[in-house]
CSV table of C-alpha atoms in Angstrom, one decimal:
chain,number,residue,atom,x,y,z
A,1,MET,CA,91.0,107.3,117.2
A,2,GLN,CA,92.7,104.6,115.4
A,3,THR,CA,96.8,105.4,114.8
A,4,VAL,CA,98.0,104.4,111.0
A,5,LEU,CA,101.0,104.1,109.7
A,6,VAL,CA,101.3,103.5,106.4
A,7,THR,CA,105.4,102.5,104.8
A,8,GLY,CA,105.7,103.5,101.3
A,9,ALA,CA,103.3,106.3,101.5
A,10,THR,CA,105.3,107.9,98.7
A,11,GLY,CA,104.4,104.9,96.3
A,12,PHE,CA,101.4,103.9,93.6
A,13,VAL,CA,99.5,101.7,96.9
A,14,GLY,CA,100.7,103.8,99.7
A,15,SER,CA,99.7,107.1,98.2
A,16,HIS,CA,96.3,106.0,97.5
A,17,VAL,CA,96.2,104.0,100.8
A,18,VAL,CA,97.2,107.5,102.6
A,19,GLU,CA,94.3,109.2,100.4
A,20,ALA,CA,91.5,107.2,101.0
A,21,LEU,CA,92.6,107.3,104.6
A,22,SER,CA,92.9,111.2,105.1
A,23,GLY,CA,89.6,112.2,104.6
A,24,LEU,CA,88.5,110.1,107.9
A,25,SER,CA,87.7,111.7,111.1
A,26,ASP,CA,89.1,108.7,113.4
A,27,VAL,CA,92.4,108.3,111.7
A,28,THR,CA,95.2,109.2,112.7
A,29,LEU,CA,97.1,109.4,110.3
A,30,ILE,CA,101.2,108.8,109.7
A,31,ALA,CA,103.4,108.7,106.6
A,32,ALA,CA,106.6,106.7,106.0
A,33,CYS,CA,108.7,107.7,103.5
A,34,ARG,CA,112.4,108.5,102.0
A,35,ASP,CA,111.4,111.4,100.6
A,36,ARG,CA,108.5,113.8,102.2
A,37,GLY,CA,108.3,116.2,99.4
A,38,ARG,CA,106.9,113.2,97.0
A,39,LEU,CA,103.6,112.6,99.5
A,40,PRO,CA,100.6,113.3,98.4
A,41,ALA,CA,99.8,117.6,97.6
A,42,GLY,CA,98.4,119.2,100.8
A,43,PHE,CA,99.1,115.8,102.6
A,44,ASN,CA,99.7,117.7,106.5
A,45,ASP,CA,99.7,114.8,109.0
A,46,GLU,CA,102.6,113.2,110.7
A,47,VAL,CA,105.7,112.4,108.3
A,48,ARG,CA,108.6,109.7,109.9
A,49,GLU,CA,111.0,110.4,106.7
A,50,GLY,CA,114.1,107.7,106.2
A,51,ASP,CA,115.0,104.1,105.0
A,52,LEU,CA,113.3,101.0,105.6
A,53,ARG,CA,116.8,99.5,105.4
A,54,ASP,CA,117.9,101.7,107.8
A,55,GLU,CA,117.9,98.9,111.1
A,56,GLY,CA,117.7,102.4,113.5
A,57,TYR,CA,115.3,104.1,111.3
A,58,VAL,CA,112.2,100.5,111.4
A,59,ARG,CA,113.3,100.0,114.8
A,60,GLY,CA,111.2,102.8,116.5
A,61,LEU,CA,109.0,103.5,113.4
A,62,CYS,CA,106.0,101.6,114.5
A,63,ASP,CA,105.8,103.7,118.5
A,64,GLY,CA,102.3,104.9,119.1
A,65,VAL,CA,100.9,103.3,116.2
A,66,ASP,CA,97.6,100.4,116.1
A,67,THR,CA,97.7,99.9,112.8
A,68,LEU,CA,100.3,98.9,109.8
A,69,CYS,CA,99.7,99.0,106.1
A,70,HIS,CA,102.7,97.9,104.8
A,71,ALA,CA,102.3,99.0,101.1
A,72,ALA,CA,106.5,99.5,100.9
A,73,ALA,CA,108.6,97.6,97.9
A,74,TRP,CA,111.6,97.3,97.0
A,75,THR,CA,111.9,98.0,93.1
A,76,SER,CA,114.6,98.3,90.8
A,77,LEU,CA,112.3,100.6,87.9
A,78,TYR,CA,112.4,103.4,90.4
A,79,LYS,CA,116.5,105.2,90.4
A,80,HIS,CA,117.7,101.7,91.2
A,81,LYS,CA,120.4,99.7,89.3
């Protein structure tokens, strides 16, 4: 059993990674995102909600994780100036 953390789980790439990994029986999935409400419908695995710019959040983010899929990105196209 592998525990996989996907950062940017609500973005374009991250949501597709979450969708692909959700169907695997040998994967325990953890979604890292700022807003759990934007996760794909029916997502029932662990969520680590926070902001990657927050040092305290990042410090413990990978605890208990075997594999990290980093799909997060900073963009000025979504709600940022």
